[in-house]
């Protein structure tokens, strides 16, 4: 019998999507940028960001010379901004410790900021041809179905992935497993009749491919409320920078308060007019911003800044804050 990797690679060679970071000899830096962007994010969303990022920072050294604000600006709208900060920190560390060249070794990769077992496995195998495994959401689903495992147990899935990855073309093999999960072995209605692994699939043999892996019930997301004041003076609005750590660190926002009974300190304002709520879902919580517009009357703005809506594009903003800006344009 043909090894599973042979079947999968033959399929990948004819069916793989043409993606900008794929090539016969991928640049390790391109692999790093694409893998970090693809965490929690769809391919179609990532493609334009990937092009803009490489246009601005063609090499890892260019990225290491960037400012954090510029990197956050380029990342705006992609979400999970700690990825952007970690990516820049990783570039700086590679320049400082590895002569500007990404290491090929799993342990050295894991010591870089923001690089976990998945990303290290992807870089080692795809960029350097090392026999390293990886498990992401797509791979986990494919492995569960092939082996008829009802629950995703990470240690078990990693062991399986490690036992399957071949010495020849390990990077393509990993990409192929992910590609299979993204295109054929999809969460709902897997396309088993055209799957290259259909004869090896224990779930298909038992007719249970639609029930595997078992859906895990997610607990309801806690709701976090914020109150945002779009404070206006002529055609300019008051904005402030978020603290250097925590969610949306270093990004800018309209004046936003964590409690309803406060008004922004040290400024006098006209009676606020309610514009409405903005909802923003993250993996583990839902934010609800209640947005008000009001006029600035007097007071000290401290380190905050005045900006027109047009000039806002010079500042990195989170998605909900961008939506608030959109509300104000209308
Ligand atoms: S046969 Fe179906 S369930 Fe099994 S791996 Fe292929 S697409 Fe997935």
XYZ file of C-alpha atoms and ligand atoms in Angstrom:
338
model
C 0.000 0.000 0.000
C 1.094 3.522 -0.757
C 1.997 5.603 2.273
C -0.613 8.177 3.140
C 1.894 10.959 2.494
C 2.327 9.870 -1.147
C -1.431 9.977 -1.774
C -1.733 13.342 -0.144
C 1.260 14.891 -1.928
C 0.071 13.673 -5.331
C -3.265 15.380 -4.680
C -1.553 18.539 -3.421
C 0.601 18.751 -6.532
C -2.456 19.007 -8.712
C -5.023 20.677 -6.451
C -3.191 23.244 -4.308
C -4.399 26.816 -4.429
C -2.033 29.408 -5.774
C -1.209 31.532 -2.728
C 1.315 34.372 -2.708
C 3.505 32.855 0.032
C 3.747 29.472 -1.683
C 6.687 28.702 -3.932
C 9.047 25.846 -4.671
C 11.699 27.580 -2.577
C 9.898 29.761 -0.078
C 11.654 32.689 1.567
C 11.702 31.951 5.334
C 10.724 35.545 6.110
C 7.670 35.267 3.834
C 6.711 32.022 5.562
C 7.027 33.704 8.950
C 4.882 36.703 7.960
C 2.185 34.588 6.297
C 1.992 32.050 9.123
C 1.644 34.762 11.747
C -1.046 36.538 9.711
C -2.922 33.282 9.108
C -3.327 32.573 12.830
C -7.069 33.023 13.554
C -7.541 34.664 10.144
C -8.912 33.506 6.770
C -6.669 33.219 3.710
C -8.749 35.692 1.671
C -8.424 38.333 4.401
C -4.683 37.800 4.739
C -3.670 38.096 1.057
C -3.907 41.920 0.657
C -2.268 42.460 4.071
C 0.558 40.134 3.124
C 1.252 42.097 -0.085
C 1.155 45.476 1.663
C 3.379 44.221 4.477
C 6.078 42.917 2.148
C 5.892 46.040 -0.001
C 6.679 48.119 3.073
C 9.095 45.669 4.753
C 10.669 43.566 1.982
C 13.175 41.930 4.325
C 13.364 40.893 7.940
C 15.995 43.603 8.518
C 13.591 46.235 7.162
C 10.982 45.013 9.616
C 13.467 45.150 12.485
C 14.085 48.835 11.666
C 10.367 49.709 11.699
C 8.465 51.565 14.398
C 5.778 49.750 16.322
C 3.181 52.374 15.344
C 3.907 51.860 11.631
C 3.590 48.091 11.964
C 0.312 48.460 13.872
C -0.985 50.817 11.154
C -0.300 48.166 8.495
C -1.958 45.539 10.688
C -5.075 47.655 11.249
C -8.222 45.604 10.684
C -6.453 42.233 10.881
C -7.030 41.993 14.646
C -5.081 40.205 17.386
C -2.531 43.010 17.412
C -0.092 41.289 19.763
C 0.818 39.235 16.678
C 2.092 42.384 14.970
C 4.116 43.499 17.971
C 5.569 40.015 18.432
C 6.439 39.763 14.744
C 8.418 42.997 14.910
C 10.078 41.908 18.179
C 10.951 38.554 16.592
C 12.570 40.339 13.630
C 14.634 42.460 16.006
C 15.696 39.392 17.967
C 16.703 37.538 14.793
C 18.835 40.499 13.725
C 20.414 40.737 17.187
C 21.006 37.029 17.794
C 20.986 35.220 14.453
C 22.656 37.659 12.126
C 19.329 38.560 10.505
C 18.628 34.996 9.355
C 15.715 33.018 10.758
C 16.963 29.866 12.500
C 15.887 26.478 11.084
C 15.925 24.716 14.399
C 12.634 24.163 16.291
C 14.013 25.118 19.705
C 15.633 28.305 18.427
C 12.414 29.235 16.628
C 10.371 28.634 19.765
C 12.506 31.155 21.644
C 11.336 33.968 19.342
C 8.425 36.126 20.544
C 5.003 34.955 19.378
C 6.253 31.679 17.880
C 4.470 28.667 19.315
C 4.731 24.985 18.345
C 2.527 25.423 15.278
C 4.427 28.362 13.765
C 7.813 26.812 14.609
C 6.756 23.573 12.876
C 5.515 25.509 9.850
C 8.726 27.516 9.436
C 11.054 24.564 10.076
C 9.244 22.312 7.592
C 8.009 24.731 4.914
C 10.926 27.152 4.822
C 13.802 24.808 5.715
C 12.631 21.318 4.726
C 13.072 19.965 8.252
C 11.034 16.945 9.244
C 8.817 18.793 11.720
C 5.108 18.273 12.346
C 2.380 20.803 12.931
C -1.217 20.775 14.100
C -3.633 23.626 13.477
C -7.437 23.576 13.433
C -7.611 22.103 9.931
C -5.021 19.428 10.597
C -6.708 18.481 13.873
C -10.021 17.914 12.102
C -8.464 15.846 9.295
C -6.527 13.679 11.754
C -9.600 13.138 13.928
C -11.630 12.036 10.930
C -8.945 9.806 9.428
C -8.545 8.012 12.758
C -12.119 8.308 13.965
C -11.166 10.214 17.081
C -14.183 11.889 18.588
C -12.366 14.479 20.650
C -9.398 16.620 19.836
C -6.710 15.803 22.367
C -3.711 17.969 21.477
C -0.972 15.603 22.695
C -2.508 12.716 20.771
C -2.884 14.787 17.594
C 0.707 16.006 17.753
C 1.938 12.428 18.171
C -0.106 11.375 15.159
C 1.123 14.302 13.066
C 4.723 13.495 13.994
C 4.268 9.873 12.992
C 2.900 10.857 9.574
C 5.199 13.641 8.410
C 7.669 12.226 5.857
C 11.387 13.046 5.600
C 10.869 13.884 1.936
C 8.890 17.124 1.347
C 7.744 17.604 4.965
C 6.717 21.209 4.308
C 4.523 20.275 1.350
C 3.046 17.439 3.362
C 2.071 19.822 6.186
C 0.696 22.340 3.711
C -1.244 19.548 2.016
C -2.864 18.421 5.275
C -3.931 21.992 5.980
C -5.108 22.414 2.388
C -7.189 19.256 2.619
C -8.857 20.572 5.775
C -9.470 23.981 4.198
C -10.880 22.777 0.889
C -12.224 19.186 1.112
C -12.330 17.989 4.697
C -14.275 21.075 5.747
C -16.093 21.362 9.108
C -19.514 20.873 7.504
C -20.213 18.559 4.541
C -16.728 17.170 3.820
C -16.286 16.329 0.141
C -15.344 12.686 0.714
C -16.094 11.365 -2.788
C -13.197 13.427 -4.206
C -10.875 13.099 -1.209
C -7.473 11.525 -1.955
C -7.563 9.785 1.449
C -11.073 8.354 1.246
C -9.815 4.762 1.275
C -7.834 5.414 4.479
C -10.516 7.272 6.350
C -12.023 5.417 9.288
C -14.818 7.964 9.748
C -15.939 7.642 6.153
C -15.790 3.844 6.378
C -18.122 4.015 9.379
C -20.271 6.740 7.803
C -19.696 9.109 10.728
C -17.573 11.776 8.992
C -20.235 14.431 9.699
C -20.190 13.765 13.425
C -16.438 13.845 13.905
C -14.920 15.605 15.719
C -17.741 16.055 18.220
C -18.815 19.653 18.582
C -17.671 21.089 21.878
C -20.185 23.337 23.544
C -18.683 26.748 24.040
C -19.589 28.581 27.210
C -21.396 31.875 26.556
C -18.966 34.730 26.047
C -18.746 37.254 28.837
C -19.837 40.732 27.756
C -17.522 43.663 28.361
C -19.090 47.129 28.159
C -17.339 50.360 27.275
C -18.565 53.941 26.829
C -17.009 55.931 24.010
C -17.275 59.705 23.668
C -16.618 61.200 20.247
C -15.697 64.650 21.545
C -15.842 67.244 18.825
C -14.288 70.660 18.414
C -15.105 72.103 14.977
C -14.246 69.319 12.544
C -11.733 67.679 14.876
C -12.178 64.863 17.374
C -10.274 64.039 20.516
C -8.337 60.753 20.412
C -6.119 58.997 22.934
C -3.530 56.232 22.828
C -4.171 52.995 24.694
C -1.666 51.783 27.287
C 1.400 49.853 26.061
C 0.106 46.505 27.362
C -3.214 44.670 27.301
C -5.822 44.461 24.569
C -5.291 46.801 21.588
C -2.075 47.991 23.261
C -0.608 51.121 21.680
C -3.580 51.633 19.359
C -5.581 54.860 19.302
C -9.237 55.379 20.162
C -11.926 57.974 20.740
C -12.130 58.766 24.442
C -13.327 55.485 25.932
C -14.289 54.801 29.525
C -14.728 51.504 31.349
C -17.726 52.700 33.437
C -21.018 54.305 32.617
C -21.184 56.751 35.500
C -17.992 58.539 34.546
C -17.550 61.367 32.093
C -14.107 61.988 30.648
C -12.080 63.712 33.373
C -10.757 67.264 33.109
C -12.959 68.395 30.198
C -16.341 70.159 30.098
C -18.675 68.866 27.446
C -22.098 69.578 25.954
C -24.869 67.066 26.699
C -23.887 63.835 24.895
C -26.026 62.574 22.026
C -26.274 58.781 21.835
C -25.229 57.386 18.455
C -25.717 53.723 19.275
C -23.918 50.547 20.201
C -21.034 48.839 18.387
C -20.600 45.138 19.029
C -17.272 43.430 18.616
C -16.758 39.698 19.063
C -13.423 38.245 20.047
C -12.745 34.580 20.650
C -13.437 34.717 24.355
C -15.483 37.855 24.946
C -17.912 40.220 23.349
C -17.363 43.959 23.612
C -20.225 46.410 23.469
C -19.283 50.054 22.997
C -22.032 52.600 23.592
C -21.105 55.607 21.498
C -21.920 59.248 22.203
C -21.084 62.414 20.359
C -20.648 65.705 22.206
C -19.044 69.122 21.864
C -15.917 70.138 23.694
C -16.500 73.239 25.802
C -13.322 73.700 27.813
C -10.644 71.917 29.807
C -7.249 70.264 29.536
C -6.831 67.410 27.062
C -3.527 66.166 28.531
C -1.672 63.735 26.246
C -4.739 63.330 23.997
C -4.760 64.760 20.483
C -7.159 66.551 18.171
C -7.556 65.035 14.743
C -9.918 65.311 11.789
C -11.582 62.124 10.603
C -9.368 62.314 7.514
C -6.158 62.450 9.544
C -7.299 59.416 11.537
C -5.740 57.207 8.875
C -2.336 58.124 10.301
C -3.189 56.350 13.546
C -3.622 52.596 14.101
C -7.177 51.931 15.298
C -8.920 48.732 16.374
C -11.869 47.504 14.334
C -14.577 48.804 16.712
C -12.922 52.229 16.766
C -12.804 52.222 12.959
C -16.523 51.438 12.972
C -17.106 54.374 15.301
C -15.178 56.631 12.903
C -17.402 55.287 10.099
C -20.497 56.196 12.149
C -19.199 59.744 12.507
C -18.569 60.102 8.764
C -22.215 59.250 8.192
S -12.719 10.970 3.396
Fe -13.942 12.711 4.020
S -13.816 12.793 6.238
Fe -12.187 11.428 5.520
S -10.405 12.772 5.343
Fe -11.385 12.747 3.330
S -12.789 14.490 3.322
Fe -12.192 14.088 5.452
